[in-house]
Short mmCIF file of C-alpha atoms in Angstrom, two decimals:
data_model
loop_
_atom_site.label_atom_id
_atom_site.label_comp_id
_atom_site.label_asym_id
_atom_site.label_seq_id
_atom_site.Cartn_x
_atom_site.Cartn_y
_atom_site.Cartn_z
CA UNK A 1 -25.38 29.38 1.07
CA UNK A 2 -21.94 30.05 0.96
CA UNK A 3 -18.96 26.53 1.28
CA UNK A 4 -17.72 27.78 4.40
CA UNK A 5 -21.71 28.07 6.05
CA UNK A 6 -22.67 24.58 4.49
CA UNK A 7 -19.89 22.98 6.11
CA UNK A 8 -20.16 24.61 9.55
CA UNK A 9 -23.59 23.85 9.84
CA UNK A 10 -23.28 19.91 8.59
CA UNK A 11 -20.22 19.39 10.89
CA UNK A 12 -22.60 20.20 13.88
CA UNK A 13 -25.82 18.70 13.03
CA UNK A 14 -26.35 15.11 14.79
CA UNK A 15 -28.42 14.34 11.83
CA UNK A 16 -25.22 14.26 9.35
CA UNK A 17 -24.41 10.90 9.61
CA UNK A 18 -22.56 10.19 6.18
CA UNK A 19 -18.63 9.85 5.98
CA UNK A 20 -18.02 13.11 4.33
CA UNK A 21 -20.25 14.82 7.67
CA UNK A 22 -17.83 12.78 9.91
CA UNK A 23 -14.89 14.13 8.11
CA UNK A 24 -16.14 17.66 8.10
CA UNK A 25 -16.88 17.25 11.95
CA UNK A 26 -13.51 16.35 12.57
CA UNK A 27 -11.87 19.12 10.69
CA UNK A 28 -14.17 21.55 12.30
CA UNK A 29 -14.45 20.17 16.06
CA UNK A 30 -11.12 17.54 16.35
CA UNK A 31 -8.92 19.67 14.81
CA UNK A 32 -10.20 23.14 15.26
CA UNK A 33 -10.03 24.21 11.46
CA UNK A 34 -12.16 27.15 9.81
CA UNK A 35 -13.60 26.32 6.26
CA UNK A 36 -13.22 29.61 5.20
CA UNK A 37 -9.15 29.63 6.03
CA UNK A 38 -7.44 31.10 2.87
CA UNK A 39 -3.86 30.23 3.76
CA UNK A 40 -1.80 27.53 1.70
CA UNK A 41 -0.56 24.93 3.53
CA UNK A 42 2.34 24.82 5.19
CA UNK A 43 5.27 23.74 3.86
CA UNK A 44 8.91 21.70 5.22
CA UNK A 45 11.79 23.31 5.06
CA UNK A 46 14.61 21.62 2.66
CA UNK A 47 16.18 20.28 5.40
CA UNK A 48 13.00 19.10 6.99
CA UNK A 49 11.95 17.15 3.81
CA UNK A 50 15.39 15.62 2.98
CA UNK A 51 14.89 13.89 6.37
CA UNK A 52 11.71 12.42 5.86
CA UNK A 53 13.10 11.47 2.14
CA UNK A 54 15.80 9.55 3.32
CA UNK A 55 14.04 7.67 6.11
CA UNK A 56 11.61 5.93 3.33
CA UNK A 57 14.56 6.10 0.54
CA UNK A 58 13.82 2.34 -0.59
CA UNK A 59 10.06 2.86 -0.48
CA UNK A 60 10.46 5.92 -2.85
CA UNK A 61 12.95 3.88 -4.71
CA UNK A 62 10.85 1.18 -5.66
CA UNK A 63 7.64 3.10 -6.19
CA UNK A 64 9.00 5.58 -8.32
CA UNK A 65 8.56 3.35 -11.49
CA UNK A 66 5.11 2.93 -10.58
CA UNK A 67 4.32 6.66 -9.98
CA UNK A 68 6.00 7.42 -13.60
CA UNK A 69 3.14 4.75 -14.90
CA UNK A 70 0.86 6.24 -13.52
CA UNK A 71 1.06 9.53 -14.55
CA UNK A 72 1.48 7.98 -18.15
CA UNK A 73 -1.88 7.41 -17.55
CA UNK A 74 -3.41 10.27 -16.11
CA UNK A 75 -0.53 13.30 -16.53
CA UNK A 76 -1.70 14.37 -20.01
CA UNK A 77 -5.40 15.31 -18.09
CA UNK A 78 -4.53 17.70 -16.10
CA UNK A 79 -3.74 15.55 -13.09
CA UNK A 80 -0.60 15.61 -10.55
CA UNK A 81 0.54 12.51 -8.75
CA UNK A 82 1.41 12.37 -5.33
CA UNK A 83 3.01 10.41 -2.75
CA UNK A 84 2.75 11.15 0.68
CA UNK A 85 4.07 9.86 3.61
CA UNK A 86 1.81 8.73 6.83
CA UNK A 87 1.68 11.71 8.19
CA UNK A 88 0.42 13.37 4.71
CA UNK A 89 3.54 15.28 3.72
CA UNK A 90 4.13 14.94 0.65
CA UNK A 91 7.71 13.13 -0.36
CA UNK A 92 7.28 12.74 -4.01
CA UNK A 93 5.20 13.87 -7.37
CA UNK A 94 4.97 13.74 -11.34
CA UNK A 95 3.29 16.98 -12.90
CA UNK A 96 3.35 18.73 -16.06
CA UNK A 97 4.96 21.77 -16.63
CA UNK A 98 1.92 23.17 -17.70
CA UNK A 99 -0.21 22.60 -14.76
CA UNK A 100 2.82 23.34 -12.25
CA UNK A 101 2.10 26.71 -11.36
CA UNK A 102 -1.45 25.98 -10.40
CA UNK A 103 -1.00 23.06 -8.12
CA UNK A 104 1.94 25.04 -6.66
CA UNK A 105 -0.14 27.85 -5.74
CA UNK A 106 -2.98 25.14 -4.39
CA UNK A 107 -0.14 24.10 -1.98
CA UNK A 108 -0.15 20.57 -3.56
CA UNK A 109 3.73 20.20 -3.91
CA UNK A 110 6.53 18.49 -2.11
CA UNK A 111 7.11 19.23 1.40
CA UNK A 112 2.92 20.31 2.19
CA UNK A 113 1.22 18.93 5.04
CA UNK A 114 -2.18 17.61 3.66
CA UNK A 115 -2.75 15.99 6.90
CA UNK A 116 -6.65 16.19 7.74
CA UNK A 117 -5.57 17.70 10.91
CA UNK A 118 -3.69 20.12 8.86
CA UNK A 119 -5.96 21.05 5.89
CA UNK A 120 -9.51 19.40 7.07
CA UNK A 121 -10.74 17.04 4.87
CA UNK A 122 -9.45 16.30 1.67
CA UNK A 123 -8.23 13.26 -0.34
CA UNK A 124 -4.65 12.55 1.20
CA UNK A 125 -5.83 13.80 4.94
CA UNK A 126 -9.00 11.73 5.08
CA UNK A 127 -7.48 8.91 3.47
CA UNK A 128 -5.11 8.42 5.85
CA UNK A 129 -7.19 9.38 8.79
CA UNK A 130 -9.79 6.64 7.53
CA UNK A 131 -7.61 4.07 6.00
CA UNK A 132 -9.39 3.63 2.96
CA UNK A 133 -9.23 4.51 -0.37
CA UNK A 134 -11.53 8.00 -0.71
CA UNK A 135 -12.05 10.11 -3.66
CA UNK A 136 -13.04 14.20 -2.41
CA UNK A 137 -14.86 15.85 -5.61
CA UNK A 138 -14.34 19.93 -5.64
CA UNK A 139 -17.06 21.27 -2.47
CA UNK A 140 -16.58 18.32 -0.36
CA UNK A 141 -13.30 19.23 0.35
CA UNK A 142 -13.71 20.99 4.23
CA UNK A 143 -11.81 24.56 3.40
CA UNK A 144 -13.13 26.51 0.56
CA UNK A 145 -10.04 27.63 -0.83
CA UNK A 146 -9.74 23.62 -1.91
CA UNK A 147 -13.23 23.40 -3.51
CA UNK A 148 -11.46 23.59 -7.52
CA UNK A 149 -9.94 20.45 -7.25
CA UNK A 150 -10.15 16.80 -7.14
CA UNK A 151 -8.65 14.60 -5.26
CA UNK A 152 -8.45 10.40 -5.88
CA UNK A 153 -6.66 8.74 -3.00
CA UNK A 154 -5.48 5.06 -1.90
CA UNK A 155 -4.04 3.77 1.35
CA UNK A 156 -0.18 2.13 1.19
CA UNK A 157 0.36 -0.83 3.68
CA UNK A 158 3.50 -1.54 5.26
CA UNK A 159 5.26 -4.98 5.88
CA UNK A 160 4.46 -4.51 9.24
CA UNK A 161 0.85 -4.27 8.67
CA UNK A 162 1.26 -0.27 9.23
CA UNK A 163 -0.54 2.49 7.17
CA UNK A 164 2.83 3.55 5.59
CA UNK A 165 1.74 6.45 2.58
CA UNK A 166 -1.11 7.49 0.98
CA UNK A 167 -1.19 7.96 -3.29
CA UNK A 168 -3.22 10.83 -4.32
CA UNK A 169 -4.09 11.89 -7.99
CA UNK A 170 -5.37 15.70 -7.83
CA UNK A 171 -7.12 17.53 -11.05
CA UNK A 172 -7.05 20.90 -12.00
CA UNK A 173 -9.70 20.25 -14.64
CA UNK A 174 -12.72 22.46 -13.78
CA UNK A 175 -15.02 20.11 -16.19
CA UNK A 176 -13.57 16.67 -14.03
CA UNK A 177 -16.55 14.86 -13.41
CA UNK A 178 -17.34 12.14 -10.85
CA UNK A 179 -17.78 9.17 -13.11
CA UNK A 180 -14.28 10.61 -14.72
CA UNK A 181 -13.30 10.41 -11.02
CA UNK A 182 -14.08 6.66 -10.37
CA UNK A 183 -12.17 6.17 -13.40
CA UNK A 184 -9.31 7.77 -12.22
CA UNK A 185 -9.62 6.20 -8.49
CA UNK A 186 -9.78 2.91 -9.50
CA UNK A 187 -6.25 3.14 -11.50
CA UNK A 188 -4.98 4.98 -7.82
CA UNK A 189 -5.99 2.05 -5.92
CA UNK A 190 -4.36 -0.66 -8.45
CA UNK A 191 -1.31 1.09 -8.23
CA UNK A 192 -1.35 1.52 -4.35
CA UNK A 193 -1.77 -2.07 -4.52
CA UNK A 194 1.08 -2.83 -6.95
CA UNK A 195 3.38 -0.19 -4.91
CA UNK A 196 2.65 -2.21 -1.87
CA UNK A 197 3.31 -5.49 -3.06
CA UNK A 198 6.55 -4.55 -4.92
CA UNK A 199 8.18 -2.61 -1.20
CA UNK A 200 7.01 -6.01 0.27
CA UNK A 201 8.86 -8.31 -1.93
CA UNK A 202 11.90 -5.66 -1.62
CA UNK A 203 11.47 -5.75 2.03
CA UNK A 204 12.25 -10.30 2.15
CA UNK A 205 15.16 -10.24 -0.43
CA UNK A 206 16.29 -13.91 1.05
CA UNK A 207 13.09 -15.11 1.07
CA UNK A 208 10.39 -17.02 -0.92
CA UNK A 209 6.94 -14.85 -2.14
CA UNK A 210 3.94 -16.39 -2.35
CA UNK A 211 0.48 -16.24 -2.38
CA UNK A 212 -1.14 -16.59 0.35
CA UNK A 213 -4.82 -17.44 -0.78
CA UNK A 214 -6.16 -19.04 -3.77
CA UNK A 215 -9.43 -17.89 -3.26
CA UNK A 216 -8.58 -14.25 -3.02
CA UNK A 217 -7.74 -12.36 -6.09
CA UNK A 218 -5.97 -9.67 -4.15
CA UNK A 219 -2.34 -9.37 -4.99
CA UNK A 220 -1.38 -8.21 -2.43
CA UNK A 221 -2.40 -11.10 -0.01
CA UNK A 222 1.09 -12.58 -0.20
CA UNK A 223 3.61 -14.41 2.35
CA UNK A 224 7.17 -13.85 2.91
CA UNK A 225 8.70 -18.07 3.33
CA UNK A 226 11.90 -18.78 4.50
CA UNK A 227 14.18 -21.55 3.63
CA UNK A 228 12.87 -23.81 6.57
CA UNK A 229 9.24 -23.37 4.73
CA UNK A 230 8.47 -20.57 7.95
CA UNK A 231 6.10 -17.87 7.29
CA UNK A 232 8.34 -14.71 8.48
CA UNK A 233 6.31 -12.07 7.02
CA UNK A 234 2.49 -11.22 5.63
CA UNK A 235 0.64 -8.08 4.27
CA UNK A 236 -1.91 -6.49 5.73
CA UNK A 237 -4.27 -8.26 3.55
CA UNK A 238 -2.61 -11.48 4.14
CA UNK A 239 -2.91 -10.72 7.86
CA UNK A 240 -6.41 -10.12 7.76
CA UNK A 241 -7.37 -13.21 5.49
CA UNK A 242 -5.07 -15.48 7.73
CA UNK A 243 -5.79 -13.81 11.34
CA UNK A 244 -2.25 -13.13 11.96
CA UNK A 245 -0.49 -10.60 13.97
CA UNK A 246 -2.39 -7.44 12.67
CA UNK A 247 1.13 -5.01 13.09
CA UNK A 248 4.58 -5.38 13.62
CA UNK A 249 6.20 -8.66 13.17
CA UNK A 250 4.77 -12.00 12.90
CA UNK A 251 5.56 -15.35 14.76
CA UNK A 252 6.87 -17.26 12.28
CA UNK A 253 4.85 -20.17 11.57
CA UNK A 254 4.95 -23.19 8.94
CA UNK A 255 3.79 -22.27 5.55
CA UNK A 256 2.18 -24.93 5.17
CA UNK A 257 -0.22 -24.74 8.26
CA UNK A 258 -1.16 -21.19 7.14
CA UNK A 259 -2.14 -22.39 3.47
CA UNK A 260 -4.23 -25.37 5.24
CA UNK A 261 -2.23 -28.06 3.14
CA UNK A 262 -2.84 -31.55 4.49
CA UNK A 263 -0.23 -34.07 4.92
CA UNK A 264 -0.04 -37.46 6.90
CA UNK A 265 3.77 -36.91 7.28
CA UNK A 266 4.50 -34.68 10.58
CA UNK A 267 7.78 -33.56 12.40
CA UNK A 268 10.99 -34.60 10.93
CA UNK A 269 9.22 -36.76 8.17
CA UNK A 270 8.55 -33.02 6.79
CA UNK A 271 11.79 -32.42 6.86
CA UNK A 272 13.37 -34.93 5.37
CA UNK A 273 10.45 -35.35 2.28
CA UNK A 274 11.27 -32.01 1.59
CA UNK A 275 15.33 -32.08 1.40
CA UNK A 276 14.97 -35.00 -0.43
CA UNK A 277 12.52 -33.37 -3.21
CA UNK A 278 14.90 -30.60 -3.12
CA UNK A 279 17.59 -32.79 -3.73
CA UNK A 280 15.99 -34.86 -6.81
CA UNK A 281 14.77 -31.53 -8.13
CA UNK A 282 18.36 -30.19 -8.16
CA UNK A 283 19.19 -33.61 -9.91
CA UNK A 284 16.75 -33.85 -12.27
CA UNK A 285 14.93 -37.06 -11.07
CA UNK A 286 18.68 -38.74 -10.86
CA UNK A 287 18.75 -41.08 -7.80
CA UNK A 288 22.14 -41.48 -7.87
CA UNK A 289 23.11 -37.95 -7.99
CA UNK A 290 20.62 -36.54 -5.37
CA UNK A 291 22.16 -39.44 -2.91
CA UNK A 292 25.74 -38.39 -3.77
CA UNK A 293 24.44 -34.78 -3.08
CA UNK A 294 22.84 -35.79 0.52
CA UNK A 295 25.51 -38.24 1.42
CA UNK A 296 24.01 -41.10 1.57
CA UNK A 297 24.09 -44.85 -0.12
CA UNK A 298 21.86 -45.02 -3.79
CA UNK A 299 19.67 -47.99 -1.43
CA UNK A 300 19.45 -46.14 1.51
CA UNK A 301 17.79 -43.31 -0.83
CA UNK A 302 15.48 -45.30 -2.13
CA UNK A 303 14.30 -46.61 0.95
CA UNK A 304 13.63 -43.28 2.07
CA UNK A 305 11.66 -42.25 -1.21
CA UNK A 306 9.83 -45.23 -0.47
CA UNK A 307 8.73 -44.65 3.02
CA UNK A 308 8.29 -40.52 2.26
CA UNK A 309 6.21 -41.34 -1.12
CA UNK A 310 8.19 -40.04 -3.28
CA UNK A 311 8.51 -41.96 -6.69
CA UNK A 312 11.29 -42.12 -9.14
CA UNK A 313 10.90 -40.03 -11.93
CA UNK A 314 9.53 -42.14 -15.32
CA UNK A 315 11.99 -42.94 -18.27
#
């Protein structure tokens, strides 16, 4: 049975029920597509794709360095990198001069739509259109014209908790196997992860990182603190794990009623413990310099440390 056939008659049998079948059903009765559709994708104009460019110009900024890792790692394969905006254009790439020509022709260059709307399923569209990390090997791709390739692909969160870009490593390898594949996907979804957390730290310059759960060994669950100890910003993980605001921006909370920290000191007493660990940190331990920093008597200090339980540093 020929691609095209197979794929028509999956999308419309109500037995189908695996992810690949809903994919295929979208492409087919969503978005209208035929699998056996020969044209390349469409492509932006210059103009069109400078736009786009510049209105994610620090996202592309700070992932480039992890996109030129990447394709350390995979380039030398046969493999092109890609980085895509939301909407599955793609804004960025690393390929070899040798494989150039091919993954032109396949349409998978800068400026194509590889929407799933636009091209059916494959890995950038149906990542995107799922949310999920997704790797589409050769003839589950929806149009047969995209049936010699492989696609690995990872989801890119936002600050705001929106899907932001989609990472895709395609192969032009005809001998690309699937256990090769989960190889390959695995490295796409670390560096998703690492391209996320990176925009998010670039995205709080004035403010304090950390990690939001000990428990969790996802980087990527991290807070955004500000100097008053509020929580002004989360990842989507971080969101999730701490049933915040899913998108958009968060109500800024204390840090330390997120992290479940407990403390028999409440209102201003939190406050003041804190400037006043501040201000023997900045000191060193010295007494007499942290009250000459906060203004206050060397006594009055110490009656403070005293009733905040904070001891004087030993020796």
């Amino acid at each position: 049975m020929r691609h095209a056939d197979h794929v028509a008659r999956e999308s419309q049998s109500n037995s189908a029920t695996s992810a690949l079948a809903a994919s295929w059903r979208r492409s087919l009765l969503k978005h209208g597509l035929d699998p056996s559709d020969g044209r390349r994708p469409e492509r932006l104009t210059f103009e069109e794709l400078a736009r786009r460019r510049q209105a994610m110009e620090q996202f592309l900024r700070v992932a480039g360095p992890q996109l030129d890792q990447l394709f350390s790692l995979v380039g030398l394969s046969g493999c092109n990198v890609l980085l895509t905006d939301a909407d599955g254009v793609v804004l960025d790439q690393r390929v070899n001069g040798a494989d150039a020509e091919q993954f032109r022709d396949w349409g998978l260059w800068q400026g194509a739509n590889w929407s799933e709307a636009a091209q059916g399923t494959n890995g950038i569209g149906t990542c995107l259109a799922e949310g999920r990390q997704v790797t589409i090997h050769r003839d589950e791709h929806f149009h047969t014209r995209n049936t010699a390739m492989s696609c690995m692909d990872a989801p890119i969160w936002g600050p705001d908790g929106r899907l932001l870009a989609a990472l895709d490593v395609s192969s032009a390898r005809a001998d690309q196997t699937e256990r090769y594949n989960r190889l390959i996907g695995a490295q796409v979804a670390q560096t998703a992860r690492a391209i996320e957390a990176v925009f998010f730290r670039a995205s709080f310059p004035e403010a304090r990182i950390i990690v939001a759960s000990e428990d969790n060994c996802d980087a990527t669950v991290l807070l955004a603190v500000d100097k008053d100890d509020l929580a002004i910003g989360a990842t989507r993980a971080a969101r999730r794990a701490l049933g915040l605001e899913r998108e958009g921006a968060i109500r800024p909370r204390p840090a330390a009623d997120l992290l479940g920290r407990d403390d028999d000191l409440t209102g201003f007493d939190n406050a003041e413990r804190a400037a006043v660990a501040r201000a023997l940190a900045r000191a060193d331990g010295n007494v007499s310099a942290a009250a000459r920093a906060l203004r206050i008597g060397r006594a009055t200090l110490y009656r403070r440390m005293a009733k905040l339980g904070l001891a004087e540093k030993s020796g």
